[in-house]
Short mmCIF file of C-alpha atoms in Angstrom, two decimals:
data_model
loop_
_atom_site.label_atom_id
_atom_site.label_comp_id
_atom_site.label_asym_id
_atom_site.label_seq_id
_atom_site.Cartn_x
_atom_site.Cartn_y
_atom_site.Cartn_z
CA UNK G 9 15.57 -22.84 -20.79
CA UNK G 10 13.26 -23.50 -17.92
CA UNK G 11 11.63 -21.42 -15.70
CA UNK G 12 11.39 -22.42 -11.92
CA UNK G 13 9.29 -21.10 -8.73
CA UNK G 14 9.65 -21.30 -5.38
CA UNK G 15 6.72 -21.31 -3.85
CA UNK G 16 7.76 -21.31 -0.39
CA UNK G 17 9.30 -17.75 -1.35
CA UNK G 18 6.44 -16.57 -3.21
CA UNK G 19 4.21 -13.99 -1.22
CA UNK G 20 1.47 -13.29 -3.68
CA UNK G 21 2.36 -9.89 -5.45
CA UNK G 22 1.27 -10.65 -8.46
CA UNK G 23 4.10 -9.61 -10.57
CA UNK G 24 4.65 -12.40 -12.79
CA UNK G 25 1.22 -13.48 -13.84
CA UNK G 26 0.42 -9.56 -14.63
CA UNK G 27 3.65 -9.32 -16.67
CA UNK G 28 3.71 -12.94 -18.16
CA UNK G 29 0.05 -14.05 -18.63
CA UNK G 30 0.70 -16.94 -20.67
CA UNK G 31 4.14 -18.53 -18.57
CA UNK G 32 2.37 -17.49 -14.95
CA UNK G 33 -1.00 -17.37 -13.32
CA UNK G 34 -2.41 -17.15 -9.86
CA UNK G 35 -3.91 -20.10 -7.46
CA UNK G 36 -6.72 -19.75 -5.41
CA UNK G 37 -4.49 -17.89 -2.87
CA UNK G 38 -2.73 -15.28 -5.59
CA UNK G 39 0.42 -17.33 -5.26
CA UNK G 40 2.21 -17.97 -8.36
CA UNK G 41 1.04 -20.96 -10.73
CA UNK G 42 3.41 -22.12 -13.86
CA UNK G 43 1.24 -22.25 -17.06
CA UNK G 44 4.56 -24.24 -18.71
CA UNK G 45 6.06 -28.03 -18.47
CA UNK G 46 9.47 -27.84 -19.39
CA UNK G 47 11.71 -25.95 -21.53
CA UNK G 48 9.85 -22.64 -22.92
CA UNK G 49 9.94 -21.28 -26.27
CA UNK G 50 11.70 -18.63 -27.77
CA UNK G 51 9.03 -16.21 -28.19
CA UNK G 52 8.18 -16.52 -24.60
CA UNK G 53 11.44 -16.02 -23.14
CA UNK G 54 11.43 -12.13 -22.70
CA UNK G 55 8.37 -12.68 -20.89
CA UNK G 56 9.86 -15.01 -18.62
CA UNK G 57 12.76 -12.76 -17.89
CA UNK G 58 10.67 -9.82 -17.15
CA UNK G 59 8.88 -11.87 -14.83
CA UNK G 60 12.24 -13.11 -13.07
CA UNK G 61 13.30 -9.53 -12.78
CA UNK G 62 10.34 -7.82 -11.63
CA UNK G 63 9.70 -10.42 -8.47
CA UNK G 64 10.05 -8.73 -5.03
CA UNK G 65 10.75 -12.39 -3.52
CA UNK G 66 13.62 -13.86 -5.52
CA UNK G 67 10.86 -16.88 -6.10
CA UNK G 68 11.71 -17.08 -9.70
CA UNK G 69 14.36 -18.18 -12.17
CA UNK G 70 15.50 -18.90 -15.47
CA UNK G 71 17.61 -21.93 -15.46
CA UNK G 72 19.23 -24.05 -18.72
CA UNK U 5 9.77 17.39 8.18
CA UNK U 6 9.98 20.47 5.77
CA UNK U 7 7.81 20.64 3.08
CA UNK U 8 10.06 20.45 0.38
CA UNK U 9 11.48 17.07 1.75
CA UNK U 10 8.21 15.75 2.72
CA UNK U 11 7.38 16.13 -1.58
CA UNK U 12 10.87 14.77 -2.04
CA UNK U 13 12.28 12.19 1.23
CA UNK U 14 14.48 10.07 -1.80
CA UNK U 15 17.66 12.67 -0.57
CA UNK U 16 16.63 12.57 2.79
CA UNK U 17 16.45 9.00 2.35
CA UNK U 18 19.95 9.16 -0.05
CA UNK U 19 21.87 11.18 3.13
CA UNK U 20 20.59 8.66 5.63
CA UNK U 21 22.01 5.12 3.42
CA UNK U 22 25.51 6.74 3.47
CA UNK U 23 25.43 8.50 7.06
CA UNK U 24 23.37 6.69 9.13
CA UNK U 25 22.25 3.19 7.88
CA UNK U 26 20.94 2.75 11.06
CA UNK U 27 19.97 6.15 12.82
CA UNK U 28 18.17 5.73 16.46
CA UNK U 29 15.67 8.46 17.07
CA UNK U 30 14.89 8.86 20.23
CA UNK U 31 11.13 8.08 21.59
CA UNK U 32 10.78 6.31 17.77
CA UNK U 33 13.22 3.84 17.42
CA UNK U 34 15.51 2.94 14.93
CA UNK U 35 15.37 3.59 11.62
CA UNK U 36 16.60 1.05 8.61
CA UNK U 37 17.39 2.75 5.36
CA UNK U 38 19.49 0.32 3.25
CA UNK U 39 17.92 -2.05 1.03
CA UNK U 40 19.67 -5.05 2.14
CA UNK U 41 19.38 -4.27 5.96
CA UNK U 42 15.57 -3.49 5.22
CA UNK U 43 14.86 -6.64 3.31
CA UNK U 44 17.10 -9.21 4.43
CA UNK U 45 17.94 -8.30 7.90
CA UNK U 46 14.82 -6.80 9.38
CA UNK U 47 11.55 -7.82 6.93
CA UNK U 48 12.39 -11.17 5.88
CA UNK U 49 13.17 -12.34 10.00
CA UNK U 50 9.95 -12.16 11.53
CA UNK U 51 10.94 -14.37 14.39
CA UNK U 52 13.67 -11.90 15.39
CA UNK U 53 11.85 -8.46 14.07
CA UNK U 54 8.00 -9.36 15.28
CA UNK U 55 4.65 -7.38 13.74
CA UNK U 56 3.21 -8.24 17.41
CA UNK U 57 1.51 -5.31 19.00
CA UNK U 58 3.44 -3.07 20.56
CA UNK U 59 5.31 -2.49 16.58
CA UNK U 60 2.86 0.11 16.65
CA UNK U 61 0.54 2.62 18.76
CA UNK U 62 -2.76 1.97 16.89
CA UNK U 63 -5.35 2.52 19.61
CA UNK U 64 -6.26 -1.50 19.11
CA UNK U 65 -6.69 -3.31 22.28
CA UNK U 66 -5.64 -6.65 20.28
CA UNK U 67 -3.52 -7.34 17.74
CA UNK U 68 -4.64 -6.64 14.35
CA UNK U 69 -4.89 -8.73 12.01
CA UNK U 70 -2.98 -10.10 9.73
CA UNK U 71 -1.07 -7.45 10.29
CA UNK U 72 0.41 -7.49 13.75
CA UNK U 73 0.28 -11.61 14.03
CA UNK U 74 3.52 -13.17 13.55
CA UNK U 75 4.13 -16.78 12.36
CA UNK U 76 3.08 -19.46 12.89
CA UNK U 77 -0.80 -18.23 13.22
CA UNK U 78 -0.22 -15.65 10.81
CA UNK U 79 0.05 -18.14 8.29
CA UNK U 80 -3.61 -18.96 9.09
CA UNK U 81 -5.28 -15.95 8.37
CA UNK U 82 -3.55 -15.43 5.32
CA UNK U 83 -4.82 -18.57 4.05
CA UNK U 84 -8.58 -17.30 4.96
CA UNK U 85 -8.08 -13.83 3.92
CA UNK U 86 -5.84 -14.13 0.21
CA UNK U 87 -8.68 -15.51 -1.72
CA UNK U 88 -10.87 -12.66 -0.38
CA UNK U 89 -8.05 -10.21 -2.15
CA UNK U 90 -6.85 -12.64 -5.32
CA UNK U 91 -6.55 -10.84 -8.63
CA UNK U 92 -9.62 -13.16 -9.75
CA UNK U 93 -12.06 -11.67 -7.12
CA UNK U 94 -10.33 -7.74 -7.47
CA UNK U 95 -10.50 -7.68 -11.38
CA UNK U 96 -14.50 -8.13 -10.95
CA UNK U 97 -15.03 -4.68 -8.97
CA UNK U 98 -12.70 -2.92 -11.97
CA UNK U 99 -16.05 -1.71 -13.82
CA UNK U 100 -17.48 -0.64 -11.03
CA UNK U 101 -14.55 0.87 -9.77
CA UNK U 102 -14.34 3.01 -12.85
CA UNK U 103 -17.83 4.01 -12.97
CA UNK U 104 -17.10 5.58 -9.34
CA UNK U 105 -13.85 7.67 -10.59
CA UNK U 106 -16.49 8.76 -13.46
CA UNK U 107 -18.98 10.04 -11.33
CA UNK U 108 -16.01 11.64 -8.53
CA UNK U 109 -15.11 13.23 -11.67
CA UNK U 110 -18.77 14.53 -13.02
CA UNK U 111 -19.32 15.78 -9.34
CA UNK U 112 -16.92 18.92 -10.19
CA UNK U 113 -17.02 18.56 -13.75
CA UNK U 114 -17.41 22.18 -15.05
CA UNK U 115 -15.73 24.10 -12.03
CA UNK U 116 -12.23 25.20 -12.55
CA UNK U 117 -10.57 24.71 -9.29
CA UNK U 118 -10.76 21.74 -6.62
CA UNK U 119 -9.60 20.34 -3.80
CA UNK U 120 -7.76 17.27 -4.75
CA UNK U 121 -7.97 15.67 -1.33
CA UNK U 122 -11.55 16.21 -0.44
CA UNK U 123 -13.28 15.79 -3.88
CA UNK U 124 -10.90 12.70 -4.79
CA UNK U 125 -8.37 11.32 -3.42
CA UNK U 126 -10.11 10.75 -0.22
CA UNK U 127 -13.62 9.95 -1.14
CA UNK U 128 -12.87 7.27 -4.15
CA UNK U 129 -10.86 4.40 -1.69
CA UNK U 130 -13.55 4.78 1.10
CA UNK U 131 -16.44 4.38 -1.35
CA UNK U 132 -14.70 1.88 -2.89
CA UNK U 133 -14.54 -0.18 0.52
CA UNK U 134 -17.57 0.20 1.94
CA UNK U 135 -19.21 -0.61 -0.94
CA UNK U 136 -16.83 -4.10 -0.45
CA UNK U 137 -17.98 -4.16 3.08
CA UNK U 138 -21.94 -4.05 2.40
CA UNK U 139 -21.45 -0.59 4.86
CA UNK U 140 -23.94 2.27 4.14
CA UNK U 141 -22.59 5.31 2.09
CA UNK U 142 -24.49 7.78 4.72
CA UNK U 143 -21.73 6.28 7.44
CA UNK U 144 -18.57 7.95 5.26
CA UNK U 145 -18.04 10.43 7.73
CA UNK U 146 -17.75 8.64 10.82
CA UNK U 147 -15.35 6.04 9.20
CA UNK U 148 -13.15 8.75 7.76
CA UNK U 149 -13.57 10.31 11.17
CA UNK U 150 -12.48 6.86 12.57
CA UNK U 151 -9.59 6.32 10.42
CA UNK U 152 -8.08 10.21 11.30
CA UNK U 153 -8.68 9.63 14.93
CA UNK U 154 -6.21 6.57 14.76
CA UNK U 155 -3.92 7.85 12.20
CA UNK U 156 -3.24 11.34 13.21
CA UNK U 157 -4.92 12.44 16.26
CA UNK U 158 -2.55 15.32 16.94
CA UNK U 159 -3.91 16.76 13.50
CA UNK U 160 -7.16 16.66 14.30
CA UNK U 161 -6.61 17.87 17.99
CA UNK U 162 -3.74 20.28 16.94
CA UNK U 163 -1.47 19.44 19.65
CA UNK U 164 1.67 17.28 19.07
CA UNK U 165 2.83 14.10 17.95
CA UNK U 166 3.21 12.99 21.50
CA UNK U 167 0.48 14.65 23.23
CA UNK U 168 -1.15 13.01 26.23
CA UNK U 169 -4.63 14.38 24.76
CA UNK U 170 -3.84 12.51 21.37
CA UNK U 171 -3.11 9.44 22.85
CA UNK U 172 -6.75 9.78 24.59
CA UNK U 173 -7.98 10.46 21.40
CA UNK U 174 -6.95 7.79 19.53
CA UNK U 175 -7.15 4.82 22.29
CA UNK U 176 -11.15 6.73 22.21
CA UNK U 177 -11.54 6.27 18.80
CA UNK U 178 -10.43 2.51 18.93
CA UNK U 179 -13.42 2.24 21.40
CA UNK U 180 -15.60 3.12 19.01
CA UNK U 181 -14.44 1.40 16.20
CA UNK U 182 -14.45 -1.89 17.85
CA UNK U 183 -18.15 -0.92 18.81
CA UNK U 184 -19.34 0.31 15.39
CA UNK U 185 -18.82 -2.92 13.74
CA UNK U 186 -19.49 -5.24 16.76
CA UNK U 187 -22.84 -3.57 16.09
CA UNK U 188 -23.27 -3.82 12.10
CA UNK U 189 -21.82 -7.46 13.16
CA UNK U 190 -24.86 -7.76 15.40
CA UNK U 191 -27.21 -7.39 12.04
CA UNK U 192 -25.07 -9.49 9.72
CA UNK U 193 -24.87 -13.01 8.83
CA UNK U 194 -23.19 -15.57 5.94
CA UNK U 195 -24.51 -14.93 2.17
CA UNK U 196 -24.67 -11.59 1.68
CA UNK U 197 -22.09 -10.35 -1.12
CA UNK U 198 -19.76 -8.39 0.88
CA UNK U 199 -16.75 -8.86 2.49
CA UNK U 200 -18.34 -9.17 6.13
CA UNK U 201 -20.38 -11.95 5.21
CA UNK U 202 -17.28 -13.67 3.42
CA UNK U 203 -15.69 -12.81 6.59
CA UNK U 204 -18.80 -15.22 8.52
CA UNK U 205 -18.17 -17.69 5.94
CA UNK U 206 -14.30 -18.50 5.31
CA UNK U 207 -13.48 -21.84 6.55
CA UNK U 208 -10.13 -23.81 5.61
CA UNK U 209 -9.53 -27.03 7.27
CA UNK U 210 -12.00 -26.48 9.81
CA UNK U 211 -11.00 -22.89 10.71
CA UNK U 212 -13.43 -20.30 11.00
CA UNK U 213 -13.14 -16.60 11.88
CA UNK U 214 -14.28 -15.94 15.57
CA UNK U 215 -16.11 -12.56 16.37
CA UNK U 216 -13.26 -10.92 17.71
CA UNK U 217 -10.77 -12.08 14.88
CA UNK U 218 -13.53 -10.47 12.45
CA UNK U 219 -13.46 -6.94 14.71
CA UNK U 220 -9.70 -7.11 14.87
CA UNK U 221 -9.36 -7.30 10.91
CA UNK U 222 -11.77 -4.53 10.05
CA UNK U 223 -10.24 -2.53 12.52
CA UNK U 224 -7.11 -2.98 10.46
CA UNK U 225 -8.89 -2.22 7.30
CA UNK U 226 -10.22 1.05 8.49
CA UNK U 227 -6.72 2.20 8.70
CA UNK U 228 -4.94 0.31 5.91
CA UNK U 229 -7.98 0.33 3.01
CA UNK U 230 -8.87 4.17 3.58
CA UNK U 231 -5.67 5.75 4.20
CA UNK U 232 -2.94 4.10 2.02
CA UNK U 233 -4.57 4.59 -1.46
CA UNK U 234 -5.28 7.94 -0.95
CA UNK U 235 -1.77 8.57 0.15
CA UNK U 236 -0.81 6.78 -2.80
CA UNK U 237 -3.42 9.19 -5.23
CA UNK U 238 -1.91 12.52 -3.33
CA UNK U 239 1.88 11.43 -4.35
CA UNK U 240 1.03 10.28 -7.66
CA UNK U 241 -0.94 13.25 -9.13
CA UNK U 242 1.52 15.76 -6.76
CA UNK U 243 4.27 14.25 -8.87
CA UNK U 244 2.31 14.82 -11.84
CA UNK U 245 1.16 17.97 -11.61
CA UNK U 246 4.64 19.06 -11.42
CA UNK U 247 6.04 17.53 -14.15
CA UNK U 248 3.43 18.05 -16.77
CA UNK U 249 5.95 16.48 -19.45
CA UNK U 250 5.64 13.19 -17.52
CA UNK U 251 1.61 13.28 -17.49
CA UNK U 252 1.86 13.98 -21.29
CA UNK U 253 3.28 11.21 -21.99
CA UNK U 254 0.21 9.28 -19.74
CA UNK U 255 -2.25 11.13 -22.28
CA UNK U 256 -0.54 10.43 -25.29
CA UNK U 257 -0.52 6.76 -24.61
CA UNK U 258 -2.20 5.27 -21.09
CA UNK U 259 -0.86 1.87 -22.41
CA UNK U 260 1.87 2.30 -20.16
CA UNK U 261 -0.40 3.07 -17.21
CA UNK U 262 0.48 -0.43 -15.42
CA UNK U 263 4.09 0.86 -15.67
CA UNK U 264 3.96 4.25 -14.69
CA UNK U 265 1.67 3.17 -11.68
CA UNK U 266 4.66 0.48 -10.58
CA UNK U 267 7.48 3.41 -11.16
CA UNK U 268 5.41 5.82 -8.75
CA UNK U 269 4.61 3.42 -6.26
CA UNK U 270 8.63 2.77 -6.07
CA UNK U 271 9.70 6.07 -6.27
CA UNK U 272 7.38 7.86 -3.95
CA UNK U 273 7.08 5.01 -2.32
CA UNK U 274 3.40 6.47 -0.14
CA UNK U 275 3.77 4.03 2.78
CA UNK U 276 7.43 5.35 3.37
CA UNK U 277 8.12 2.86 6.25
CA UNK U 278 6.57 0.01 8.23
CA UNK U 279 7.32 -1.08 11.88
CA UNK U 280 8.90 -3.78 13.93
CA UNK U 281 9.92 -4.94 17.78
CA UNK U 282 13.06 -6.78 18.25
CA UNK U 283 12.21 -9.99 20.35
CA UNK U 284 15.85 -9.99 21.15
CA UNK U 285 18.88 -8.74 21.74
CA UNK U 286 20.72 -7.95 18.11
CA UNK U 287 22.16 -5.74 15.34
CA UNK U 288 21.35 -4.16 12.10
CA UNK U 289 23.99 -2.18 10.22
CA UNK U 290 26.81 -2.15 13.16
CA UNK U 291 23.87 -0.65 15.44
CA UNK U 292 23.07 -2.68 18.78
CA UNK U 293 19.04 -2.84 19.22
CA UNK U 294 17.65 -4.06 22.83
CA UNK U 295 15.07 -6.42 22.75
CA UNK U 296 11.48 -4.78 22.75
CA UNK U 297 13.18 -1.75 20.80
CA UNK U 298 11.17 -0.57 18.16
CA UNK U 299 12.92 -0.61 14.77
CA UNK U 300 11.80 1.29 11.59
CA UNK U 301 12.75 -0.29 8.01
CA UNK U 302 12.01 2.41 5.53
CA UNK U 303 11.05 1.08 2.81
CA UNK U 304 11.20 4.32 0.54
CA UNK U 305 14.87 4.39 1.11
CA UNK U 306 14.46 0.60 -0.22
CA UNK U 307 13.26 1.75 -3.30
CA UNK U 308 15.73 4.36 -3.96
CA UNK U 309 18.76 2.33 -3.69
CA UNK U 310 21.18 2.17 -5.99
CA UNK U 311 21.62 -1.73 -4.83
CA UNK U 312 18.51 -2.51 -6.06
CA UNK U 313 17.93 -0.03 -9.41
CA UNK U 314 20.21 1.12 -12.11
CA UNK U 315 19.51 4.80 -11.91
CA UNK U 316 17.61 4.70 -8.91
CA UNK U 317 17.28 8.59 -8.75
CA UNK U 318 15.53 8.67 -12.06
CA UNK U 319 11.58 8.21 -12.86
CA UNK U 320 11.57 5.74 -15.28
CA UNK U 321 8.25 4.69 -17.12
CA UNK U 322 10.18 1.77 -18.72
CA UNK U 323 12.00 0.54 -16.05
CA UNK U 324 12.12 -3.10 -16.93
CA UNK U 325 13.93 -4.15 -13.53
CA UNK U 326 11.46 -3.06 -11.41
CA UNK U 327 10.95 -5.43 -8.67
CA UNK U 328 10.18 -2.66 -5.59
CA UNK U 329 8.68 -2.94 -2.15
CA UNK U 330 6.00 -0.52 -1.65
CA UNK U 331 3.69 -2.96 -0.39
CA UNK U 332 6.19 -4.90 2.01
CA UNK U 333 8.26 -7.88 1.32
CA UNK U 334 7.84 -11.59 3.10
CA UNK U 335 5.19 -13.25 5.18
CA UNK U 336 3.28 -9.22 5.68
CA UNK U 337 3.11 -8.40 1.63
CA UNK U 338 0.11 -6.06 1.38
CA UNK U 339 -2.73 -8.27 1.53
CA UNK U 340 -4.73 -5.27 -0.31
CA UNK U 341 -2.19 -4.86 -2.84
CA UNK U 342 -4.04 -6.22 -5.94
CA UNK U 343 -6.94 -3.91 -5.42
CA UNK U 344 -4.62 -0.93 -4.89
CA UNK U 345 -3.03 -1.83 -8.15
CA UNK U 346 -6.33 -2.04 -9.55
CA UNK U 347 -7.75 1.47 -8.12
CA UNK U 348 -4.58 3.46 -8.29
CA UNK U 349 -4.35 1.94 -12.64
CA UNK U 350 -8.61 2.64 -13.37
CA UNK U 351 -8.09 5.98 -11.57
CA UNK U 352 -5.06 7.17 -13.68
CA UNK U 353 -6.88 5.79 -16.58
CA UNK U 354 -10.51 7.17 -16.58
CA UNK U 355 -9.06 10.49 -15.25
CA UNK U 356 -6.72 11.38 -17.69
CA UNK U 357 -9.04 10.63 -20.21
CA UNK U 358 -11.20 12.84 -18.86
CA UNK U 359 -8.73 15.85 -17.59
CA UNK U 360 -5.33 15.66 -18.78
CA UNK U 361 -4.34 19.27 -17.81
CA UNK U 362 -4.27 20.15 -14.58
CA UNK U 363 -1.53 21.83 -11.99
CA UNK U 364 -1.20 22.64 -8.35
CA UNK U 365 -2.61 26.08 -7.34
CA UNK U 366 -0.08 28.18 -7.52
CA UNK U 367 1.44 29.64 -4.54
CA UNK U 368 0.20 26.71 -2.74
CA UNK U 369 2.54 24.90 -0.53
CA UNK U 370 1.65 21.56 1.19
CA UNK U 371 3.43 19.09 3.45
CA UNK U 372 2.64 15.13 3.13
CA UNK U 373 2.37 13.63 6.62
CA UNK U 374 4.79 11.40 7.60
CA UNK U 375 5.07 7.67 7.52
CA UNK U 376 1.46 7.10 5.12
CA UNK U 377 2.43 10.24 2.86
CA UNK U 378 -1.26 11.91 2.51
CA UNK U 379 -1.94 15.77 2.06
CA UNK U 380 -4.45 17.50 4.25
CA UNK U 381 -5.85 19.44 1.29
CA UNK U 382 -4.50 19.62 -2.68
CA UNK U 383 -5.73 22.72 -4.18
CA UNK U 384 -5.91 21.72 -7.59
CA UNK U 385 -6.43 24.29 -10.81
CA UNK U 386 -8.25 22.21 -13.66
CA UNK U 387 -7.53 22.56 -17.35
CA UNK U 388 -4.90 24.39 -19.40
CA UNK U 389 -3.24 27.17 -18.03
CA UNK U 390 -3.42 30.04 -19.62
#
């Protein structure tokens, strides 16, 4: 599984770096910045998801 | 509005999704109420639902900023202004920021019986900014006074909504704001550690801030950075108060702080709505809208929909869907959102802590003022009760 932003969707809230430290952090701007290359391990997946869900912009997903 | 539904707009707002998804009111506009129409129709079009002044009667002479600028310049003064806000630069003031709740706190430590508003709620966000702004403590007053005479002249003056007199008011007060920091602009320059001088100093790609794009975003701040967190403060510990099986559980563990501040900012929701202008002719919900028509999306209603929550009528601490719009959605997302976050978490922390009993005064009515949902005065009874 891979996570994916887009950052053209992305408005800055915050969300996903607050909820999923190590899979998200912030740029310069507060926009969102992926932490991971590639497919993401197991014991960060619920992370992920939480991330996905809790993202007022639709700017994030899980894909396979 | 009533008081009761002024505490409780989420079956006002309920009524108005099945009813009236699109309910013109006249001499306000049209109001927005479900999620979809809110989001995707009206707050995610900017070039068809413009932030340009004229969305709103603010007293400003020019368009604030960010706030009323609509793409593609917008764009610009986000790019100056988000690193000012970032979590990065916001997490630094958090110690500070919690040292000022302790001392709000100390001030009526011992005393048995406060006013919420006066001794809290409103003193904490202002203190909190112009300490940001480099701005003298001694100059409270007249910036509160500032903020009122914008927000809600009538309430100051008494008179209505609509009065003549409170439109003088408040086009008067915008006077003076622009003058009051023209003149602390006067006496300020780059390299100071405030936001001013970071205000002198932001450059990207050869873009500065001019002197009137400086006056036009404080202006903004004086309403958005004094007002909306108290509003925010009045809901949350009004909610609180009255459900003291709630605020137990914020004692027993404030670990879930972070969540319980995202569940209260979606379900009270303290900037209920924002504002647009059509820039043409078009249609939200089956309901024609004129071009230049003012058009309300209420983004409480948002946040109460059953589209966008399971169990949206339920206060949730572990809500694990949670992805609400109390600070906007697209290009206008609250650019003071991470310090809001920030205040609104240290101040539910450090007080609880402190006083985890508390309850309204009873026999005590109030009414939150529309649109930015603040009380006038929270009579507050300290302690346990009896």
């Amino acid at each position: 599984v891979k996570v994916t932003t887009d950052v053209e969707k992305c408005q800055g809230h915050g969300r996903c770096y607050d909820l999923a430290p190590t899979v998200f952090d912030a740029d310069e701007q507060g926009r969102v910045m992926l932490l991971v290359a590639g497919d993401i391990s197991d014991d960060l997946r619920g992370e992920a998801r939480n991330a996905v869900d809790n993202c007022p912009e639709h700017a994030l997903a899980l894909t396979d | 509005m009533d008081a009761r539904t002024s505490r409780e707009p989420q079956e006002l707002y309920a009524m108005l999704r099945t009813h009236a998804p699109a309910l013109r009111k006249e001499g306000t506009g049209v109001i927005v109420s479900r999620r979809t129409d809110v989001l995707d129709q009206v707050l995610r079009n900017p070039e068809i639902f413009s932030s340009g002044l004229g969305a709103a009667e603010l007293g400003n002479i020019r368009p604030l900023i960010p706030l009323q600028i609509d793409p593609p310049e917008h764009r610009k003064f986000r790019m100056l202004l988000d690193p000012l806000f970032a979590p990065k630069q916001v997490r630094e003031l958090e110690e500070s920021v919690a040292e000022l709740v302790s001392e709000l706190i100390d001030s009526f430590s011992g005393t048995d019986e406060i006013d919420f508003v006066q001794q809290f709620s409103l003193p904490f966000p202002s203190q909190v900014f112009l300490t940001m702004m480099g701005l003298p403590l001694a100059d409270l007053p007249a910036l509160l006074d500032m903020k009122d005479g914008i927000i809600r002249p009538h309430v100051k003056l008494g008179t209505g909504v609509r009065h003549p007199d409170a439109d003088a008011y408040r086009e008067a007060t915008g006077r003076t704001i622009y003058a009051y920091f023209d003149d602390v602009l006067d006496h300020r320059g780059p390299g100071g550690n405030n936001l001013l001088s970071a205000f002198l100093e932001a450059e990207m790609d050869g873009i500065r801030l001019t002197r009137n794009d400086i006056l036009d975003i404080c202006f903004l701040f004086i309403i958005a950075g004094l007002d909306t967190v108290s509003a925010s403060l009045d809901c949350f510990f009004r909610y609180l108060a009255e459900h003291p099986d709630r605020r137990a559980e914020i004692v027993a563990d404030p670990a879930i702080i972070p969540d319980v501040v995202e569940e209260l900012l979606r379900w009270e929701t303290p900037v209920m709505t924002v504002s647009r202008i059509a820039t043409r002719a078009t249609e939200v919900a089956g309901c024609p809208i004129a071009a230049g028509e003012q058009v309300l999306p209420l983004l409480g209603s948002a946040n109460t929909d059953e589209d966008g929550f399971s169990d949206a009528g339920s206060v949730q601490w572990d809500r694990t869907k949670n992805s609400h719009h109390a600070f906007g959605v697209g290009i206008h997302r609250c650019l003071g959102s991470h310090l809001a976050r920030l205040e609104l978490r240290v101040a539910l922390r450090v007080w609880h802590a402190r006083l985890p009993d508390y309850r309204i005064k009873p026999g005590v009515d109030f009414v939150h003022t529309a649109g930015v949902r603040s009380l006038l005065s929270f009579p507050m009874v300290l302690g346990a009760s009896a």
